[in-house]
Short mmCIF file of C-alpha atoms and ligand atoms in Angstrom, two decimals:
data_model
loop_
_atom_site.label_atom_id
_atom_site.label_comp_id
_atom_site.label_asym_id
_atom_site.label_seq_id
_atom_site.Cartn_x
_atom_site.Cartn_y
_atom_site.Cartn_z
CA MET S 1 44.98 -174.77 80.71
CA GLN S 2 45.54 -178.28 79.59
CA ASN S 3 47.58 -179.97 76.96
CA LEU S 4 45.17 -181.54 74.43
CA GLN S 5 48.23 -182.85 72.50
CA PRO S 6 47.99 -186.82 73.90
CA PHE S 7 44.10 -186.73 73.53
CA HIS S 8 44.05 -186.22 69.70
CA THR S 9 45.45 -188.45 66.74
CA PHE S 10 46.54 -185.00 64.90
CA HIS S 11 48.97 -184.35 67.98
CA ILE S 12 48.90 -180.74 67.28
CA HIS S 13 49.98 -178.55 70.32
CA ALA S 14 46.87 -176.91 71.85
CA ASN S 15 45.31 -176.27 75.16
CA ALA S 16 41.96 -176.60 76.44
CA ARG S 17 40.71 -174.63 79.76
CA GLU S 18 39.34 -178.03 80.99
CA ILE S 19 39.75 -181.75 80.41
CA ILE S 20 37.06 -184.11 82.27
CA GLU S 21 36.73 -187.62 82.08
CA ALA S 22 33.45 -189.03 82.04
CA HIS S 23 33.39 -192.82 83.30
CA SER S 24 29.16 -192.50 83.98
CA ILE S 25 26.38 -190.95 82.95
CA GLU S 26 26.53 -189.12 86.32
CA GLN S 27 29.90 -187.61 85.54
CA LEU S 28 28.67 -186.60 82.04
CA GLN S 29 25.91 -184.59 83.15
CA GLN S 30 28.20 -183.26 86.07
CA ALA S 31 30.52 -182.04 83.40
CA TRP S 32 28.08 -180.41 81.07
CA ALA S 33 26.70 -178.77 84.28
CA HIS S 34 30.28 -177.27 85.32
CA SER S 35 30.69 -175.81 81.84
CA LYS S 36 27.34 -174.26 81.78
CA ALA S 37 28.13 -172.66 85.63
CA GLU S 38 31.22 -171.52 84.04
CA ASN S 39 29.76 -170.27 80.95
CA LEU S 40 32.38 -172.26 79.06
CA PRO S 41 31.71 -174.05 75.90
CA ALA S 42 31.66 -177.61 76.29
CA LEU S 43 33.38 -180.38 73.30
CA PHE S 44 32.68 -183.83 73.20
CA LEU S 45 35.79 -186.24 72.54
CA GLY S 46 36.20 -189.77 71.88
CA GLN S 47 39.77 -190.38 70.83
CA GLY S 48 39.96 -187.26 68.73
CA SER S 49 40.72 -188.98 65.60
CA ASN S 50 38.54 -186.81 63.17
CA MET S 51 39.63 -183.71 64.88
CA LEU S 52 41.83 -180.56 63.86
CA PHE S 53 42.66 -177.93 66.80
CA LEU S 54 43.18 -174.62 64.96
CA ASP S 55 43.88 -173.16 68.23
CA ASP S 56 43.62 -173.62 71.99
CA PHE S 57 40.06 -174.45 72.94
CA ASN S 58 38.68 -172.25 75.77
CA GLY S 59 36.24 -174.34 77.11
CA VAL S 60 35.78 -177.85 78.51
CA VAL S 61 36.54 -180.94 76.74
CA ILE S 62 34.30 -183.85 77.99
CA LEU S 63 36.05 -187.26 77.36
CA ASN S 64 33.78 -190.17 76.61
CA ARG S 65 34.77 -193.03 78.70
CA LEU S 66 31.47 -194.88 79.28
CA MET S 67 32.66 -198.51 79.29
CA GLY S 68 31.04 -202.01 79.12
CA ILE S 69 29.98 -204.58 76.28
CA THR S 70 26.82 -206.80 76.57
CA HIS S 71 26.04 -209.72 74.43
CA GLN S 72 22.75 -211.58 73.84
CA GLN S 73 21.70 -213.68 71.29
CA ASP S 74 18.89 -215.94 69.44
CA SER S 75 19.12 -218.53 66.83
CA ASP S 76 19.70 -216.00 64.21
CA PHE S 77 21.42 -212.95 65.41
CA HIS S 78 24.27 -211.97 67.94
CA TYR S 79 23.11 -208.35 69.62
CA LEU S 80 25.80 -206.21 71.00
CA HIS S 81 25.33 -203.19 73.26
CA VAL S 82 28.55 -201.32 73.42
CA ASN S 83 28.93 -198.33 75.44
CA GLY S 84 30.20 -195.07 73.99
CA GLY S 85 33.98 -194.85 75.27
CA GLU S 86 34.91 -198.58 74.33
CA ASN S 87 37.41 -198.69 71.49
CA TRP S 88 36.51 -199.56 68.10
CA HIS S 89 39.05 -201.52 67.00
CA GLU S 90 39.45 -203.63 70.27
CA LEU S 91 35.16 -204.16 69.94
CA VAL S 92 36.25 -205.80 66.45
CA GLU S 93 39.07 -208.00 67.29
CA TRP S 94 36.70 -209.24 70.50
CA SER S 95 33.92 -210.01 68.60
CA ILE S 96 35.98 -212.07 65.78
CA ASN S 97 37.77 -213.85 68.91
CA ASN S 98 34.40 -214.85 70.07
CA GLY S 99 32.97 -216.07 66.83
CA ILE S 100 30.80 -212.78 66.28
CA TYR S 101 31.47 -211.97 62.60
CA GLY S 102 30.40 -208.97 60.30
CA LEU S 103 32.56 -206.39 62.00
CA GLU S 104 36.14 -207.33 60.28
CA ASN S 105 35.67 -205.28 57.35
CA LEU S 106 36.09 -202.14 59.68
CA ALA S 107 39.00 -203.40 61.36
CA LEU S 108 41.86 -201.05 62.66
CA ILE S 109 39.77 -197.51 62.44
CA PRO S 110 40.79 -195.56 65.22
CA GLY S 111 38.34 -193.96 67.50
CA CYS S 112 35.47 -194.93 70.14
CA ALA S 113 32.03 -197.14 69.38
CA GLY S 114 30.40 -194.17 70.33
CA SER S 115 31.51 -191.62 67.46
CA ALA S 116 31.52 -194.85 64.98
CA PRO S 117 27.69 -193.48 64.33
CA ILE S 118 28.40 -189.92 63.87
CA GLN S 119 30.36 -190.10 60.32
CA ASN S 120 28.92 -193.45 59.74
CA ILE S 121 32.31 -195.02 59.37
CA GLY S 122 33.16 -196.88 56.58
CA ALA S 123 35.89 -199.16 54.97
CA TYR S 124 36.47 -201.70 52.35
CA GLY S 125 32.60 -202.42 51.38
CA VAL S 126 31.00 -202.09 55.03
CA GLU S 127 29.64 -198.92 56.67
CA PHE S 128 28.57 -198.72 60.27
CA LYS S 129 25.06 -198.74 59.42
CA ASP S 130 24.99 -202.01 57.73
CA VAL S 131 25.59 -203.07 61.42
CA CYS S 132 23.87 -200.68 63.40
CA ASP S 133 20.64 -201.75 65.38
CA TYR S 134 20.19 -198.61 67.58
CA VAL S 135 21.96 -195.71 69.04
CA ASP S 136 21.36 -194.58 72.49
CA VAL S 137 21.60 -190.62 73.03
CA LEU S 138 21.37 -188.44 76.00
CA ASN S 139 20.29 -184.91 75.62
CA LEU S 140 22.48 -182.92 78.21
CA ASN S 141 19.97 -180.04 78.35
CA THR S 142 16.87 -182.34 79.56
CA ASN S 143 18.94 -185.31 80.80
CA GLU S 144 16.54 -187.45 78.89
CA THR S 145 17.94 -190.27 76.80
CA PHE S 146 16.44 -191.73 73.81
CA ARG S 147 17.03 -194.45 71.28
CA LEU S 148 17.39 -194.11 67.60
CA ASP S 149 17.08 -196.96 64.93
CA THR S 150 19.10 -197.05 62.03
CA LYS S 151 16.38 -195.68 60.13
CA GLN S 152 16.13 -192.53 62.24
CA CYS S 153 20.02 -191.96 62.05
CA GLU S 154 19.60 -190.72 58.73
CA PHE S 155 23.29 -192.53 57.74
CA GLY S 156 24.74 -191.65 54.62
CA TYR S 157 28.42 -191.41 53.12
CA ARG S 158 30.08 -189.99 56.18
CA GLU S 159 27.02 -188.40 57.36
CA SER S 160 24.16 -188.66 59.76
CA ILE S 161 21.53 -187.08 61.73
CA PHE S 162 24.45 -186.82 64.44
CA LYS S 163 26.04 -183.94 62.08
CA HIS S 164 22.80 -182.39 62.40
CA ARG S 165 19.68 -182.19 64.35
CA TYR S 166 21.57 -183.84 67.14
CA GLN S 167 24.71 -182.43 67.42
CA GLN S 168 25.65 -179.82 70.09
CA GLY S 169 24.40 -180.88 73.47
CA TYR S 170 23.62 -184.52 72.93
CA MET S 171 25.93 -187.31 73.56
CA ILE S 172 25.98 -191.00 72.09
CA THR S 173 26.15 -193.12 75.20
CA ALA S 174 25.93 -196.38 73.61
CA ILE S 175 25.40 -198.28 70.22
CA GLY S 176 23.47 -201.62 69.43
CA LEU S 177 24.86 -204.03 66.90
CA LYS S 178 22.92 -206.90 65.43
CA LEU S 179 25.04 -209.38 63.28
CA THR S 180 23.70 -212.39 61.57
CA LYS S 181 24.71 -215.66 62.35
CA ASN S 182 24.37 -216.63 58.63
CA TRP S 183 27.62 -214.48 57.78
CA GLN S 184 28.52 -213.79 54.46
CA PRO S 185 31.88 -212.43 53.22
CA ILE S 186 32.07 -208.75 51.82
CA LEU S 187 34.58 -208.99 49.35
CA LYS S 188 33.98 -206.28 46.86
CA TYR S 189 36.76 -203.72 47.69
CA GLY S 190 40.50 -203.73 46.83
CA SER S 191 42.54 -207.03 47.07
CA LEU S 192 39.81 -208.80 49.04
CA VAL S 193 38.44 -209.53 45.73
CA GLU S 194 40.79 -212.27 45.46
CA PHE S 195 39.23 -214.42 48.40
CA ASP S 196 37.25 -217.35 47.74
CA PRO S 197 34.01 -216.35 49.23
CA LYS S 198 33.45 -220.25 49.61
CA THR S 199 36.28 -220.75 52.12
CA VAL S 200 37.47 -217.34 53.36
CA THR S 201 37.18 -216.49 57.10
CA ALA S 202 36.46 -213.61 58.81
CA LYS S 203 39.77 -213.47 60.53
CA GLN S 204 41.57 -213.74 57.18
CA ILE S 205 39.71 -210.53 55.88
CA PHE S 206 40.20 -209.00 59.72
CA ASP S 207 44.09 -209.68 58.72
CA GLU S 208 44.26 -208.79 55.37
CA VAL S 209 42.43 -205.27 55.97
CA CYS S 210 44.91 -204.90 59.01
CA HIS S 211 47.48 -205.37 56.62
CA ILE S 212 46.37 -203.24 53.77
CA ARG S 213 45.57 -200.59 56.31
CA GLN S 214 49.20 -200.58 57.71
CA SER S 215 50.65 -200.70 54.37
CA LYS S 216 49.21 -197.08 53.56
CA LEU S 217 47.95 -195.29 56.56
CA PRO S 218 50.06 -193.48 58.70
CA ASN S 219 50.50 -194.48 62.02
CA PRO S 220 49.41 -191.56 64.21
CA ASN S 221 52.06 -192.64 66.80
CA GLU S 222 54.71 -191.47 64.11
CA PHE S 223 53.19 -188.84 62.15
CA GLY S 224 49.65 -187.37 63.49
CA ASN S 225 47.18 -187.50 61.02
CA ALA S 226 43.43 -187.66 61.22
CA GLY S 227 42.76 -190.56 58.63
CA SER S 228 41.38 -189.06 54.88
CA PHE S 229 41.49 -185.17 55.51
CA PHE S 230 38.64 -184.92 52.62
CA LYS S 231 35.85 -186.86 51.77
CA ASN S 232 35.58 -188.65 48.16
CA PRO S 233 33.47 -185.96 46.20
CA VAL S 234 30.48 -187.04 44.57
CA VAL S 235 29.85 -185.38 40.77
CA SER S 236 27.63 -185.47 38.24
CA SER S 237 27.51 -188.07 35.19
CA GLU S 238 28.25 -185.21 32.85
CA HIS S 239 31.20 -183.75 34.89
CA PHE S 240 32.80 -186.86 35.32
CA GLU S 241 32.52 -187.72 31.83
CA GLU S 242 34.25 -184.33 31.25
CA ILE S 243 36.94 -185.47 33.61
CA LYS S 244 37.34 -188.95 31.68
CA LYS S 245 37.63 -187.57 28.34
CA HIS S 246 41.60 -186.58 29.55
CA HIS S 247 41.91 -189.27 32.24
CA GLU S 248 41.14 -192.78 30.82
CA ASN S 249 41.72 -194.34 34.02
CA LEU S 250 40.32 -192.31 36.55
CA PRO S 251 38.86 -194.35 39.44
CA HIS S 252 35.14 -193.91 40.02
CA PHE S 253 32.12 -195.55 41.68
CA PRO S 254 28.54 -195.09 40.19
CA GLN S 255 25.80 -194.00 42.83
CA ALA S 256 22.27 -194.99 42.99
CA ASP S 257 21.14 -191.52 41.89
CA GLY S 258 23.21 -191.51 38.60
CA ALA S 259 25.83 -189.40 40.28
CA VAL S 260 29.50 -190.83 40.39
CA LYS S 261 32.08 -190.88 43.39
CA LEU S 262 35.56 -189.95 42.50
CA ALA S 263 38.74 -190.80 44.30
CA ALA S 264 39.85 -187.52 46.22
CA GLY S 265 43.35 -189.34 46.76
CA TRP S 266 43.71 -189.95 42.86
CA LEU S 267 42.86 -186.49 42.30
CA ILE S 268 45.29 -185.06 44.64
CA ASP S 269 47.89 -187.45 43.34
CA GLN S 270 47.42 -186.60 40.03
CA CYS S 271 48.33 -183.26 40.90
CA ASN S 272 51.75 -184.11 42.06
CA LEU S 273 51.13 -183.30 45.61
CA LYS S 274 52.21 -186.28 47.31
CA GLY S 275 54.99 -185.25 49.92
CA PHE S 276 54.07 -181.22 49.23
CA GLN S 277 54.96 -179.51 52.64
CA ILE S 278 53.70 -176.33 53.89
CA GLY S 279 55.47 -175.59 57.80
CA GLY S 280 55.23 -178.90 59.48
CA ALA S 281 52.23 -180.37 57.85
CA ALA S 282 52.48 -182.71 54.27
CA VAL S 283 50.87 -184.54 51.99
CA HIS S 284 51.37 -188.32 53.24
CA GLU S 285 53.57 -190.04 50.54
CA LYS S 286 52.03 -193.36 50.42
CA GLN S 287 48.29 -192.00 50.38
CA ALA S 288 47.61 -188.36 49.21
CA LEU S 289 44.27 -188.26 51.06
CA VAL S 290 46.00 -188.23 54.39
CA LEU S 291 47.77 -184.66 55.46
CA ILE S 292 50.05 -185.61 58.08
CA ASN S 293 51.90 -183.84 61.10
CA LYS S 294 55.52 -184.23 59.77
CA SER S 295 57.15 -182.38 62.30
CA GLY S 296 55.55 -179.70 65.16
CA ALA S 297 52.62 -178.55 62.57
CA THR S 298 50.15 -176.00 63.76
CA GLY S 299 46.79 -176.12 63.02
CA GLN S 300 47.29 -173.24 60.68
CA ASP S 301 50.12 -175.07 58.61
CA VAL S 302 47.50 -177.89 58.04
CA VAL S 303 44.82 -175.42 56.86
CA LYS S 304 47.32 -173.68 54.51
CA LEU S 305 48.15 -177.12 53.16
CA ALA S 306 44.41 -178.07 52.70
CA HIS S 307 43.99 -174.87 51.07
CA HIS S 308 46.65 -175.50 48.41
CA VAL S 309 45.37 -179.14 47.86
CA ARG S 310 41.60 -177.75 47.47
CA GLN S 311 42.75 -174.89 45.35
CA THR S 312 44.97 -177.12 43.16
CA VAL S 313 42.59 -180.00 42.84
CA ALA S 314 39.88 -177.59 41.41
CA GLU S 315 41.94 -175.69 39.15
CA LYS S 316 42.80 -179.21 37.44
CA PHE S 317 39.32 -181.00 37.82
CA GLY S 318 36.65 -178.18 38.75
CA VAL S 319 36.12 -180.24 41.86
CA TYR S 320 36.12 -178.33 45.14
CA LEU S 321 36.95 -181.03 47.75
CA GLN S 322 35.18 -181.19 51.17
CA PRO S 323 37.03 -181.85 54.42
CA GLU S 324 35.95 -184.76 56.53
CA VAL S 325 38.10 -183.97 59.47
CA ARG S 326 36.12 -181.57 62.08
CA PHE S 327 37.81 -178.15 62.70
CA ILE S 328 37.68 -177.01 66.15
CA GLY S 329 38.63 -173.16 67.04
CA THR S 330 38.75 -171.24 70.27
CA THR S 331 35.20 -171.58 71.21
CA GLY S 332 33.85 -174.65 69.15
CA GLU S 333 33.29 -176.06 65.77
CA VAL S 334 34.00 -173.80 62.75
CA ASN S 335 33.08 -174.27 59.03
CA SER S 336 36.06 -176.11 57.47
CA GLU S 337 35.21 -175.09 54.03
CA GLN S 338 35.41 -171.63 54.99
CA THR S 339 37.95 -171.66 57.30
CA ILE S 340 40.08 -173.40 54.44
CA ASP S 341 39.27 -170.92 51.94
CA ARG S 342 40.27 -168.15 54.23
CA LYS S 343 43.31 -169.80 54.80
CA SER S 344 44.37 -167.53 57.52
CA GLY S 345 43.54 -170.34 60.52
CA SER S 346 42.36 -168.43 63.42
CA ALA S 347 42.89 -164.73 61.99
CA GLY S 348 39.46 -164.10 60.72
CA MET S 349 38.13 -167.38 61.68
CA PRO S 350 34.17 -168.12 60.75
CA ARG S 351 32.00 -167.96 63.91
CA PRO S 352 31.19 -171.20 65.75
CA ILE S 353 28.43 -173.53 64.13
P1 LIG Y 1 36.44 -187.75 67.79
O1 LIG Y 1 37.53 -187.44 66.85
O2 LIG Y 1 36.97 -187.58 69.44
O3 LIG Y 1 35.16 -186.81 67.66
C1 LIG Y 1 34.63 -186.82 66.27
C2 LIG Y 1 33.57 -185.94 66.53
O4 LIG Y 1 32.33 -186.53 66.76
C3 LIG Y 1 33.54 -184.51 67.17
O5 LIG Y 1 32.27 -183.54 66.38
C4 LIG Y 1 33.00 -185.04 68.65
O6 LIG Y 1 32.71 -183.59 69.16
C5 LIG Y 1 32.29 -185.87 68.39
N1 LIG Y 1 31.74 -186.89 69.45
C6 LIG Y 1 32.89 -187.87 69.81
N2 LIG Y 1 32.12 -188.54 70.73
C7 LIG Y 1 31.05 -188.31 70.77
C8 LIG Y 1 29.98 -188.81 71.27
N3 LIG Y 1 29.91 -189.72 72.05
N4 LIG Y 1 28.72 -188.36 71.36
C9 LIG Y 1 28.25 -187.36 70.41
N5 LIG Y 1 29.18 -186.43 69.73
C10 LIG Y 1 30.60 -187.14 70.17
N6 LIG Y 1 36.88 -193.12 59.47
C11 LIG Y 1 36.47 -193.84 58.71
O7 LIG Y 1 34.90 -193.84 58.61
N7 LIG Y 1 36.92 -195.00 57.61
C12 LIG Y 1 37.72 -195.16 58.04
O8 LIG Y 1 38.49 -195.95 57.28
C13 LIG Y 1 39.05 -194.51 58.87
N8 LIG Y 1 40.34 -194.65 59.02
C14 LIG Y 1 41.11 -193.82 59.79
C15 LIG Y 1 42.41 -194.15 59.89
C16 LIG Y 1 43.16 -193.12 60.87
C17 LIG Y 1 44.81 -193.68 60.71
C18 LIG Y 1 42.78 -191.88 61.48
C19 LIG Y 1 43.56 -191.17 62.15
C20 LIG Y 1 41.33 -191.64 61.38
C21 LIG Y 1 40.36 -192.54 60.46
N9 LIG Y 1 39.01 -192.45 60.23
C22 LIG Y 1 38.37 -193.22 59.71
C23 LIG Y 1 38.20 -191.44 61.14
C24 LIG Y 1 37.79 -191.64 62.57
O9 LIG Y 1 38.47 -192.84 62.81
C25 LIG Y 1 36.67 -191.87 62.40
O10 LIG Y 1 35.81 -190.65 62.46
C26 LIG Y 1 36.15 -192.01 63.96
O11 LIG Y 1 34.89 -192.53 64.45
C27 LIG Y 1 36.33 -191.04 65.16
O12 LIG Y 1 36.23 -191.18 66.37
P2 LIG Y 1 36.71 -190.64 67.84
O13 LIG Y 1 36.32 -191.37 68.98
O14 LIG Y 1 38.29 -190.28 67.72
O15 LIG Y 1 35.85 -189.36 67.59
N1 LIG Y 2 44.63 -193.31 44.76
C1 LIG Y 2 45.48 -193.02 43.85
N2 LIG Y 2 46.69 -191.67 45.04
C2 LIG Y 2 46.71 -191.92 46.37
C3 LIG Y 2 45.46 -192.47 46.91
C4 LIG Y 2 44.81 -193.20 46.67
O1 LIG Y 2 45.95 -193.15 43.15
O2 LIG Y 2 47.60 -191.41 47.01
C5 LIG Y 2 43.52 -194.24 44.31
C6 LIG Y 2 43.68 -195.70 44.55
O3 LIG Y 2 44.90 -196.40 43.77
C7 LIG Y 2 42.25 -195.90 44.51
C8 LIG Y 2 41.59 -194.92 44.95
O4 LIG Y 2 42.27 -193.78 44.79
O5 LIG Y 2 42.31 -196.49 43.02
C9 LIG Y 2 40.73 -194.97 46.37
O6 LIG Y 2 42.16 -195.26 47.14
P1 LIG Y 2 42.15 -196.26 48.56
O7 LIG Y 2 41.25 -197.38 48.54
O8 LIG Y 2 43.21 -195.62 49.25
O9 LIG Y 2 40.72 -195.41 49.60
P2 LIG Y 2 40.29 -193.89 49.71
O10 LIG Y 2 39.15 -193.77 48.64
O11 LIG Y 2 41.46 -192.91 49.24
C10 LIG Y 2 38.35 -194.29 51.19
C11 LIG Y 2 38.01 -193.80 52.74
C12 LIG Y 2 38.84 -194.34 53.61
C13 LIG Y 2 38.90 -196.10 53.80
C14 LIG Y 2 39.21 -196.77 52.53
C15 LIG Y 2 38.76 -197.69 52.46
C16 LIG Y 2 36.90 -191.89 52.46
C17 LIG Y 2 37.29 -190.31 52.49
N3 LIG Y 2 38.14 -192.47 52.79
O12 LIG Y 2 39.74 -193.97 51.14
O13 LIG Y 2 38.22 -193.91 54.94
O14 LIG Y 2 39.68 -196.47 55.14
O15 LIG Y 2 38.25 -195.84 51.29
O16 LIG Y 2 37.54 -198.54 52.51
O17 LIG Y 2 35.89 -192.09 51.85
C18 LIG Y 2 38.75 -192.10 56.44
O18 LIG Y 2 37.35 -191.75 56.27
O19 LIG Y 2 39.65 -191.46 57.08
C19 LIG Y 2 39.38 -193.20 55.81
C20 LIG Y 2 40.66 -193.57 56.28
#
């Protein structure tokens, strides 16, 4: 068994049967073939910043370490071809230092470039889909590589085709980004609205986003975490009006289809759960949507805490929060909502999905 703790940001103690770093497509294929030959499940990992290990993983973890960035341009656009193992934040920083703008709102999001399409990472008014040109995918069962354009990726809020049709056995090997030379700042979220759109620079936005994030999100090296534990829930306009009757200042974001997105962190905060702790897991004091490994938390501690948060919010607001974080059991990913509702972690865990 090999220790997984350094390979995921919750830093929960868990082992894997084997951990293999793949620096080339050939190494990826070999690692996959090895897992098949040994009849072991395989799990792809970038930087493990959206993962909760419930237990030891009895299989082969394959780390995407495909590196390299290629830059091309024409009169209107910059085109970046980025291999999947590149660090997302370093890519953002590199682009800004090279006069290529458009990624600044997505600064300081942990993880690999190849993982960015999977949940369509988003922050401060921008999502991956807004800058995506294409995603290159390797089907490890056939060794065929194919390219999906943005539309084919079926991006949504924390959603894409990579959570569904192209999940098991499909490795994202590279992404293509298309960034306009006619750069316009995106200043619609939080304190960014205070900038003057006529004079603000991409570097100022980058610095401000880093500053806000550092002030409220825990550094995983201090307290292990996986960012927002739950997604922001989308409710019907009727449900929203019902909650609003009792909570005038409820933050909300109307959606195109008439539904309303609520702030899960605000809902949890209203239940006075900041700092609430079960075992070694706690609700972060500065951002209630983040669950942290306060000291030596187990996967079960986090599941029990998530259960308490989900139940308490549901009792007060009638809203069942859905995890954003991916739950990994002994033989692979499991259904996170079912796991939380059973509360017991690995004992009686749902079958792998
Ligand atoms: P991992 O956690 O390693 O993997 C995530 C999933 O993708 C797993 O199911 C894995 O099996 C699969 N996978 C990984 N690589 C590949 C590949 N190459 N091909 C196919 N499947 C693969 N997210 C946001 O959207 N916005 C934020 O603002 C944000 N802030 C965060 C802040 C903190 C402090 C933390 C810890 C996390 C935050 N996140 C945020 C979540 C996380 O950063 C993103 O989900 C990120 O894209 C995960 O990248 P990763 O490389 O760590 O993926
Ligand atoms: N709020 C509270 N109390 C809290 C936390 C939040 O009242 O403890 C309120 C805030 O005051 C604000 C609202 O809730 O009015 C939203 O909070 P915030 O701006 O911090 O953003 P969020 O909705 O909690 C989302 C993403 C983050 C992303 C930020 C910035 C999700 C699930 N989370 O968080 O993404 O960085 O917006 O765009 O959509 C992640 O996905 O891991 C992640 C960190």
